[in-house]
Amino acid sequence: MDSLLTVKNLNVSFNTYAGEVKAVRGVSFDLGVKEALAMVGESGCGKTVTSKAVMRLLSRSGGIIKEGSQIQFMGQDILGLSTRELNRIRGSKMSMIFQDSMTSLNPTMTIGNQIMENIFTHEKTTRQKARERAIELLKLVEIPNPETRLKNYPHQLSGGMRQRVMIAIALALNPSLLIADEPTTALDVTIQAQLMDLLRSLKERFSMSVILVTHDLGVVADFADKVQVMYAGTIVERGTVDEIFDSPRHPYTWALLSSIPGRAQESKSKLYSLQGTPPDLLLPLQQCPFAPRCQYCMPICKKAIPKENFLTDTHGVACWLQHPMAPKVTPPAGIGGYDHE
Ligand SMILES: Nc1ncnc2c1ncn2[C@@H]1O[C@H](COP(=O)(O)OP(=O)(O)OP(=O)(O)O)[C@@H](O)[C@H]1O
Ligand code: SF4
Ligand SMILES: [Mg+2]
């Protein structure tokens, strides 16, 4: 598959009063043309920071992309681009939808003007043509009465409708890459499912590559081609959807799978409820980041960071249990396609 995006050894830090917060630590991944990648993990594991690094949207929050990091997008070195060059790419070739539409949309502008503004930033066109395009886009994201809705301000729309507007803005210029950062988290379950259906059909229709950021593995199986599980700023497991759901290898992935409602409920109560919190990102990493919360932790886990080990071309796991001499451990009942007879 042709690569659209290649991230290599991405390290991002924030300098705070308490010290250097190492939010992303040596993350590498590829995304192919028309491919959908799900980035999953608990709050604070570095999903948004990784996504914003790809868009070069970190400077406002003080995030520093460290030397040695590489981001190639459509053959361009994203980290070497000027602000002007970046502005040309952002919103046209790559777009991002954020979790909170209320803060991402401008409360003082009608949604019609916000969609048209994005079109004008990248294209020389007439107001009439931009308006027609805005109506077309609102129809595309299934907003009823688009001509009337154009005149609405964000607060006049429901949360689900606002997310649809965000999607319309993101798609206005037919991007090759869409990053959707928790696009449905703030919404109720029915609206979440409708929006995921919409995103799925738009991905096909526009032949886009998509990075879906979520803490919910439940929405991933029907959407993504591949999954990367993040923990404490690192990728602890990656694989195709089948590899992650049928033969997950990392105890943290098992914990996430256990927490999908309706799945492995029995094992969840017996074997896995994620106790404790992720490690302090101010501290250097000298052990497996999951060690303090892992029920399979061995002495080696507290002495050395496990390297990522590839079981197939696509399935990588960073866990000492993959060492040939480690004890054989199977996941909790109900997780993956393992036989627990
Ligand atoms: N502006 C900032 N200043 C200091 N630290 C930050 C800042 N932004 C993010 N971080 C740190 O980076 C880490 C990763 O944050 P990030 O927003 O990527 O998490 P996330 O995986 O997207 O979580 P969530 O699911 O809550 O959105 C956090 O633990 C946080 O401590
Ligand atoms: S390396 Fe050790 S502590 Fe870390 S996830 Fe694997 S078994 Fe658990
Ligand atoms: Mg986030």
Tab-separated table of C-alpha atoms and ligand atoms in Angstrom:
chain	number	residue	atom	x	y	z
A	1	MET	CA	0.000	0.000	0.000
A	2	ASP	CA	1.317	3.477	-0.887
A	3	SER	CA	2.280	5.413	2.199
A	4	LEU	CA	0.530	8.741	2.733
A	5	LEU	CA	1.948	9.522	6.152
A	6	THR	CA	5.094	8.267	7.835
A	7	VAL	CA	5.923	9.219	11.411
A	8	LYS	CA	9.303	8.180	12.757
A	9	ASN	CA	10.635	8.450	16.278
A	10	LEU	CA	8.232	11.234	17.241
A	11	ASN	CA	9.076	12.782	20.594
A	12	VAL	CA	7.044	15.665	21.989
A	13	SER	CA	7.645	17.468	25.276
A	14	PHE	CA	6.111	20.311	27.234
A	15	ASN	CA	8.286	22.441	29.468
A	16	THR	CA	6.319	23.062	32.641
A	17	TYR	CA	7.178	24.541	36.032
A	18	ALA	CA	7.457	21.007	37.351
A	19	GLY	CA	9.884	19.998	34.581
A	20	GLU	CA	9.831	18.449	31.092
A	21	VAL	CA	6.629	16.472	30.431
A	22	LYS	CA	7.559	13.836	27.851
A	23	ALA	CA	4.105	13.372	26.369
A	24	VAL	CA	5.084	11.354	23.269
A	25	ARG	CA	8.095	9.072	23.446
A	26	GLY	CA	9.512	7.614	20.224
A	27	VAL	CA	6.290	6.958	18.324
A	28	SER	CA	6.600	5.582	14.764
A	29	PHE	CA	3.820	4.549	12.383
A	30	ASP	CA	2.716	4.540	8.748
A	31	LEU	CA	-0.603	5.279	7.171
A	32	GLY	CA	-1.426	4.113	3.662
A	33	VAL	CA	-3.627	5.784	1.066
A	34	LYS	CA	-7.325	5.159	1.910
A	35	GLU	CA	-6.279	3.369	5.094
A	36	ALA	CA	-8.020	3.909	8.459
A	37	LEU	CA	-5.952	3.789	11.625
A	38	ALA	CA	-7.445	3.810	15.109
A	39	MET	CA	-5.301	5.303	17.855
A	40	VAL	CA	-6.588	4.063	21.199
A	41	GLY	CA	-5.638	4.403	24.839
A	42	GLU	CA	-6.671	5.995	28.110
A	43	SER	CA	-6.808	9.687	28.789
A	44	GLY	CA	-3.380	11.319	28.771
A	45	CYS	CA	-1.570	8.614	26.741
A	46	GLY	CA	-0.598	11.014	23.956
A	47	LYS	CA	-3.242	10.512	21.258
A	48	THR	CA	-4.085	14.167	20.773
A	49	VAL	CA	-0.484	15.330	21.070
A	50	THR	CA	0.561	12.797	18.384
A	51	SER	CA	-2.304	13.942	16.114
A	52	LYS	CA	-1.555	17.610	16.609
A	53	ALA	CA	2.133	16.974	15.919
A	54	VAL	CA	1.160	15.568	12.499
A	55	MET	CA	-0.824	18.769	11.826
A	56	ARG	CA	1.946	20.912	13.417
A	57	LEU	CA	-0.673	22.380	15.753
A	58	LEU	CA	1.293	22.157	18.978
A	59	SER	CA	3.028	25.490	19.240
A	60	ARG	CA	0.050	27.302	20.786
A	61	SER	CA	-0.025	24.851	23.687
A	62	GLY	CA	3.759	24.984	24.075
A	63	GLY	CA	4.433	21.489	22.747
A	64	ILE	CA	7.933	20.989	21.396
A	65	ILE	CA	8.630	18.395	18.706
A	66	LYS	CA	12.074	17.143	19.629
A	67	GLU	CA	15.020	16.833	17.316
A	68	GLY	CA	15.254	13.496	15.528
A	69	SER	CA	11.468	13.298	15.027
A	70	GLN	CA	10.329	12.828	11.413
A	71	ILE	CA	6.920	13.363	9.794
A	72	GLN	CA	6.507	12.813	6.054
A	73	PHE	CA	3.133	13.551	4.469
A	74	MET	CA	2.520	13.101	0.737
A	75	GLY	CA	6.263	13.115	0.235
A	76	GLN	CA	6.769	16.380	2.161
A	77	ASP	CA	8.800	16.868	5.297
A	78	ILE	CA	6.126	18.396	7.553
A	79	LEU	CA	8.641	19.466	10.184
A	80	GLY	CA	10.626	21.462	7.617
A	81	LEU	CA	7.682	23.489	6.248
A	82	SER	CA	7.183	27.222	6.797
A	83	THR	CA	3.950	28.476	8.404
A	84	ARG	CA	2.744	29.598	4.984
A	85	GLU	CA	3.376	26.191	3.441
A	86	LEU	CA	1.705	24.524	6.408
A	87	ASN	CA	-1.372	26.710	6.099
A	88	ARG	CA	-1.668	25.643	2.480
A	89	ILE	CA	-1.741	21.972	3.498
A	90	ARG	CA	-3.829	22.251	6.672
A	91	GLY	CA	-7.534	22.288	5.950
A	92	SER	CA	-6.991	21.235	2.354
A	93	LYS	CA	-4.731	18.153	2.189
A	94	MET	CA	-5.083	17.250	5.863
A	95	SER	CA	-7.876	18.205	8.231
A	96	MET	CA	-8.669	17.557	11.848
A	97	ILE	CA	-11.957	17.315	13.724
A	98	PHE	CA	-11.744	17.985	17.435
A	99	GLN	CA	-13.709	16.513	20.288
A	100	ASP	CA	-15.326	19.698	21.472
A	101	SER	CA	-17.244	21.434	18.697
A	102	MET	CA	-18.377	24.229	21.011
A	103	THR	CA	-14.836	25.495	21.500
A	104	SER	CA	-13.636	24.629	17.985
A	105	LEU	CA	-16.379	26.525	16.186
A	106	ASN	CA	-16.478	30.300	16.312
A	107	PRO	CA	-19.508	31.290	18.447
A	108	THR	CA	-19.688	34.727	16.824
A	109	MET	CA	-20.012	33.554	13.219
A	110	THR	CA	-22.809	31.717	11.413
A	111	ILE	CA	-21.916	28.206	10.397
A	112	GLY	CA	-22.362	29.199	6.737
A	113	ASN	CA	-19.695	31.858	7.056
A	114	GLN	CA	-17.379	29.452	8.888
A	115	ILE	CA	-17.618	26.858	6.129
A	116	MET	CA	-17.183	29.502	3.427
A	117	GLU	CA	-14.220	31.055	5.231
A	118	ASN	CA	-12.366	27.755	5.010
A	119	ILE	CA	-13.124	27.550	1.287
A	120	PHE	CA	-11.947	31.155	0.690
A	121	THR	CA	-8.696	30.525	2.594
A	122	HIS	CA	-7.682	27.907	0.066
A	123	GLU	CA	-9.553	28.704	-3.146
A	124	LYS	CA	-10.250	31.770	-5.258
A	125	THR	CA	-13.975	31.562	-5.811
A	126	THR	CA	-17.101	33.728	-5.730
A	127	ARG	CA	-19.325	34.092	-2.673
A	128	GLN	CA	-22.188	32.495	-4.584
A	129	LYS	CA	-20.098	29.423	-5.492
A	130	ALA	CA	-18.761	29.099	-1.925
A	131	ARG	CA	-22.338	29.291	-0.602
A	132	GLU	CA	-23.474	26.590	-3.005
A	133	ARG	CA	-20.555	24.455	-1.887
A	134	ALA	CA	-21.436	25.057	1.788
A	135	ILE	CA	-25.024	23.891	1.135
A	136	GLU	CA	-23.702	20.849	-0.707
A	137	LEU	CA	-21.434	20.045	2.259
A	138	LEU	CA	-24.245	20.364	4.798
A	139	LYS	CA	-26.304	17.974	2.665
A	140	LEU	CA	-23.353	15.613	2.561
A	141	VAL	CA	-23.214	15.481	6.360
A	142	GLU	CA	-26.989	14.951	6.385
A	143	ILE	CA	-28.071	18.222	7.972
A	144	PRO	CA	-31.728	18.903	7.118
A	145	ASN	CA	-32.734	22.297	5.632
A	146	PRO	CA	-29.151	23.321	4.847
A	147	GLU	CA	-30.153	26.713	3.369
A	148	THR	CA	-31.722	27.689	6.719
A	149	ARG	CA	-29.000	26.078	8.815
A	150	LEU	CA	-26.312	28.168	7.084
A	151	LYS	CA	-27.678	31.202	8.909
A	152	ASN	CA	-27.513	29.530	12.339
A	153	TYR	CA	-24.878	30.195	14.978
A	154	PRO	CA	-23.220	27.180	16.673
A	155	HIS	CA	-25.258	27.538	19.879
A	156	GLN	CA	-28.460	27.123	17.877
A	157	LEU	CA	-27.464	23.574	16.898
A	158	SER	CA	-27.426	20.355	18.923
A	159	GLY	CA	-24.074	18.742	19.822
A	160	GLY	CA	-24.521	16.108	17.098
A	161	MET	CA	-25.346	18.767	14.481
A	162	ARG	CA	-22.302	20.815	15.492
A	163	GLN	CA	-20.062	17.771	15.030
A	164	ARG	CA	-21.588	17.341	11.566
A	165	VAL	CA	-20.722	20.968	10.801
A	166	MET	CA	-17.155	20.309	11.957
A	167	ILE	CA	-17.007	17.352	9.582
A	168	ALA	CA	-18.374	19.540	6.766
A	169	ILE	CA	-15.658	22.143	7.398
A	170	ALA	CA	-12.985	19.442	7.524
A	171	LEU	CA	-14.162	17.940	4.229
A	172	ALA	CA	-14.694	21.226	2.393
A	173	LEU	CA	-11.546	20.835	0.307
A	174	ASN	CA	-11.543	17.082	-0.085
A	175	PRO	CA	-8.525	16.264	2.138
A	176	SER	CA	-6.407	13.149	1.668
A	177	LEU	CA	-6.074	12.723	5.435
A	178	LEU	CA	-8.736	13.297	8.065
A	179	ILE	CA	-7.805	13.111	11.736
A	180	ALA	CA	-10.893	12.669	13.892
A	181	ASP	CA	-9.981	13.202	17.540
A	182	GLU	CA	-12.693	11.626	19.717
A	183	PRO	CA	-15.334	12.967	17.309
A	184	THR	CA	-18.260	11.429	19.151
A	185	THR	CA	-17.222	11.274	22.799
A	186	ALA	CA	-19.409	14.091	24.069
A	187	LEU	CA	-22.547	12.710	22.407
A	188	ASP	CA	-25.150	10.165	23.416
A	189	VAL	CA	-24.843	6.602	22.147
A	190	THR	CA	-27.412	6.805	19.327
A	191	ILE	CA	-25.920	9.998	17.915
A	192	GLN	CA	-22.415	8.494	18.270
A	193	ALA	CA	-23.451	5.509	16.141
A	194	GLN	CA	-25.030	7.786	13.503
A	195	LEU	CA	-21.894	9.922	13.291
A	196	MET	CA	-19.622	6.881	12.999
A	197	ASP	CA	-21.832	5.603	10.145
A	198	LEU	CA	-21.553	8.991	8.483
A	199	LEU	CA	-17.768	9.087	8.875
A	200	ARG	CA	-17.494	5.574	7.476
A	201	SER	CA	-19.497	6.422	4.357
A	202	LEU	CA	-17.628	9.717	3.817
A	203	LYS	CA	-14.278	7.938	4.140
A	204	GLU	CA	-15.284	5.635	1.257
A	205	ARG	CA	-16.867	8.358	-0.808
A	206	PHE	CA	-13.878	10.708	-0.563
A	207	SER	CA	-11.257	7.897	-0.673
A	208	MET	CA	-9.638	9.441	2.402
A	209	SER	CA	-7.140	8.068	4.853
A	210	VAL	CA	-8.426	8.511	8.396
A	211	ILE	CA	-6.855	8.513	11.833
A	212	LEU	CA	-9.581	7.901	14.383
A	213	VAL	CA	-8.551	8.830	17.906
A	214	THR	CA	-10.620	7.182	20.600
A	215	HIS	CA	-10.450	5.710	24.070
A	216	ASP	CA	-13.226	3.314	23.086
A	217	LEU	CA	-12.124	0.141	21.304
A	218	GLY	CA	-15.800	-0.661	20.802
A	219	VAL	CA	-16.159	1.734	17.843
A	220	VAL	CA	-12.938	0.616	16.191
A	221	ALA	CA	-13.711	-2.846	14.776
A	222	ASP	CA	-16.224	-1.636	12.188
A	223	PHE	CA	-14.211	1.381	11.188
A	224	ALA	CA	-10.467	0.866	11.097
A	225	ASP	CA	-8.076	-1.303	9.101
A	226	LYS	CA	-5.459	-1.195	11.802
A	227	VAL	CA	-5.112	-0.200	15.430
A	228	GLN	CA	-2.342	1.214	17.565
A	229	VAL	CA	-2.678	1.008	21.311
A	230	MET	CA	-0.902	3.786	23.170
A	231	TYR	CA	0.203	3.950	26.764
A	232	ALA	CA	2.225	6.693	28.454
A	233	GLY	CA	3.296	8.265	25.161
A	234	THR	CA	4.394	5.022	23.502
A	235	ILE	CA	2.806	2.418	21.234
A	236	VAL	CA	2.522	-0.779	23.260
A	237	GLU	CA	0.719	-2.871	20.649
A	238	ARG	CA	-0.229	-2.427	17.005
A	239	GLY	CA	-1.833	-4.625	14.412
A	240	THR	CA	-4.632	-5.122	11.940
A	241	VAL	CA	-8.114	-5.028	13.449
A	242	ASP	CA	-8.193	-8.845	13.311
A	243	GLU	CA	-4.838	-9.133	15.068
A	244	ILE	CA	-5.858	-6.789	17.856
A	245	PHE	CA	-9.316	-8.276	18.393
A	246	ASP	CA	-8.544	-11.959	17.748
A	247	SER	CA	-5.029	-12.357	19.109
A	248	PRO	CA	-4.129	-9.392	21.328
A	249	ARG	CA	-0.839	-9.918	23.170
A	250	HIS	CA	-0.325	-6.949	25.465
A	251	PRO	CA	-1.914	-6.976	28.942
A	252	TYR	CA	-2.953	-3.357	28.480
A	253	THR	CA	-4.791	-4.232	25.250
A	254	TRP	CA	-6.500	-7.048	27.170
A	255	ALA	CA	-7.606	-4.522	29.753
A	256	LEU	CA	-8.995	-2.200	27.077
A	257	LEU	CA	-10.811	-5.072	25.364
A	258	SER	CA	-12.242	-6.133	28.726
A	259	SER	CA	-13.727	-2.709	29.169
A	260	ILE	CA	-15.824	-2.795	25.972
A	261	PRO	CA	-19.419	-2.943	27.220
A	262	GLY	CA	-21.017	-6.315	26.600
A	263	ARG	CA	-17.712	-7.957	25.843
A	264	ALA	CA	-15.915	-10.206	28.294
A	265	GLN	CA	-18.001	-8.838	31.125
A	266	GLU	CA	-17.342	-11.903	33.223
A	267	SER	CA	-13.590	-11.683	32.843
A	268	LYS	CA	-13.711	-7.949	33.437
A	269	SER	CA	-14.931	-8.337	36.988
A	270	LYS	CA	-12.780	-11.365	37.722
A	271	LEU	CA	-9.548	-10.514	36.016
A	272	TYR	CA	-9.255	-6.982	34.916
A	273	SER	CA	-10.362	-3.690	36.136
A	274	LEU	CA	-7.722	-1.128	35.409
A	275	GLN	CA	-6.622	0.034	38.817
A	276	GLY	CA	-4.126	2.815	39.357
A	277	THR	CA	-3.064	5.591	37.041
A	278	PRO	CA	-0.603	5.863	34.151
A	279	PRO	CA	2.965	6.865	35.020
A	280	ASP	CA	4.060	10.416	35.656
A	281	LEU	CA	5.304	11.694	32.306
A	282	LEU	CA	7.778	13.974	34.070
A	283	LEU	CA	9.856	10.970	35.030
A	284	PRO	CA	12.263	9.182	32.707
A	285	LEU	CA	11.033	5.803	31.568
A	286	GLN	CA	13.236	3.042	32.966
A	287	GLN	CA	10.802	0.158	33.073
A	288	CYS	CA	7.751	-1.101	31.220
A	289	PRO	CA	5.355	1.847	31.609
A	290	PHE	CA	2.497	-0.532	32.418
A	291	ALA	CA	4.444	-2.421	35.117
A	292	PRO	CA	2.802	-0.777	38.184
A	293	ARG	CA	-0.659	-1.813	36.942
A	294	CYS	CA	0.136	-5.145	35.303
A	295	GLN	CA	-0.862	-8.381	37.008
A	296	TYR	CA	1.696	-10.312	34.916
A	297	CYS	CA	4.606	-8.061	35.873
A	298	MET	CA	7.934	-9.935	36.180
A	299	PRO	CA	11.175	-8.667	37.753
A	300	ILE	CA	12.615	-7.838	34.298
A	301	CYS	CA	9.627	-5.570	33.580
A	302	LYS	CA	10.807	-3.239	36.359
A	303	LYS	CA	14.393	-3.190	35.165
A	304	ALA	CA	14.204	-2.651	31.413
A	305	ILE	CA	11.804	-1.229	28.842
A	306	PRO	CA	10.498	-4.001	26.556
A	307	LYS	CA	11.328	-3.453	22.865
A	308	GLU	CA	8.655	-3.808	20.239
A	309	ASN	CA	8.672	-7.319	18.851
A	310	PHE	CA	6.959	-8.027	15.497
A	311	LEU	CA	5.010	-11.282	15.307
A	312	THR	CA	3.891	-10.563	11.736
A	313	ASP	CA	4.659	-7.678	9.349
A	314	THR	CA	1.846	-5.756	11.004
A	315	HIS	CA	1.500	-7.071	14.568
A	316	GLY	CA	3.958	-5.466	17.004
A	317	VAL	CA	3.991	-5.877	20.798
A	318	ALA	CA	6.196	-4.201	23.397
A	319	CYS	CA	5.964	-6.632	26.312
A	320	TRP	CA	8.430	-8.945	28.032
A	321	LEU	CA	5.871	-11.754	27.814
A	322	GLN	CA	6.841	-12.022	24.132
A	323	HIS	CA	10.352	-13.089	25.071
A	324	PRO	CA	10.835	-16.739	24.038
A	325	MET	CA	11.830	-17.646	27.599
A	326	ALA	CA	8.949	-15.833	29.313
A	327	PRO	CA	6.173	-17.883	30.936
A	328	LYS	CA	3.299	-18.634	28.566
A	329	VAL	CA	0.313	-16.518	29.497
A	330	THR	CA	-3.069	-16.478	27.764
A	331	PRO	CA	-5.423	-13.529	27.973
A	332	PRO	CA	-8.415	-13.459	30.277
A	333	ALA	CA	-11.422	-15.547	29.172
A	334	GLY	CA	-13.493	-13.793	26.549
A	335	ILE	CA	-10.569	-11.828	25.105
A	336	GLY	CA	-9.327	-12.750	21.626
A	337	GLY	CA	-9.902	-16.072	19.965
A	338	TYR	CA	-8.089	-18.140	22.596
A	339	ASP	CA	-9.299	-21.470	23.840
A	340	HIS	CA	-9.542	-21.592	27.631
A	341	GLU	CA	-10.645	-25.231	27.889
B	1	LIG	N1	-0.214	22.039	27.248
B	1	LIG	C1	0.313	21.039	27.961
B	1	LIG	N2	1.170	21.254	28.971
B	1	LIG	C2	1.700	20.237	29.681
B	1	LIG	N3	1.440	18.952	29.456
B	1	LIG	C3	0.594	18.665	28.461
B	1	LIG	C4	-0.029	19.680	27.659
B	1	LIG	N4	-0.831	19.085	26.748
B	1	LIG	C5	-0.714	17.752	26.968
B	1	LIG	N5	0.118	17.503	27.979
B	1	LIG	C6	0.521	16.189	28.521
B	1	LIG	O1	0.620	15.299	27.451
B	1	LIG	C7	0.022	14.067	27.783
B	1	LIG	C8	-0.709	13.546	26.587
B	1	LIG	O2	-1.811	14.386	26.348
B	1	LIG	P1	-2.871	14.099	25.209
B	1	LIG	O3	-3.754	15.302	25.165
B	1	LIG	O4	-2.194	13.710	23.955
B	1	LIG	O5	-3.662	12.849	25.784
B	1	LIG	P2	-4.814	12.046	25.092
B	1	LIG	O6	-4.344	10.663	24.893
B	1	LIG	O7	-5.321	12.761	23.902
B	1	LIG	O8	-5.923	12.024	26.252
B	1	LIG	P3	-7.500	12.291	26.199
B	1	LIG	O9	-8.109	10.929	25.916
B	1	LIG	O10	-7.822	12.766	27.573
B	1	LIG	O11	-7.804	13.293	25.153
B	1	LIG	C9	-0.880	14.315	28.970
B	1	LIG	O12	-0.627	13.362	29.963
B	1	LIG	C10	-0.536	15.670	29.474
B	1	LIG	O13	0.095	15.544	30.724
B	2	SF4	S1	6.383	-5.963	30.003
B	2	SF4	FE1	5.815	-6.902	31.949
B	2	SF4	S2	4.767	-5.284	33.083
B	2	SF4	FE2	4.860	-4.670	30.951
B	2	SF4	S3	2.940	-5.330	30.104
B	2	SF4	FE3	4.396	-6.951	29.698
B	2	SF4	S4	4.223	-8.332	31.445
B	2	SF4	FE4	3.206	-6.458	32.029
B	3	MG	MG	-7.067	13.749	23.474
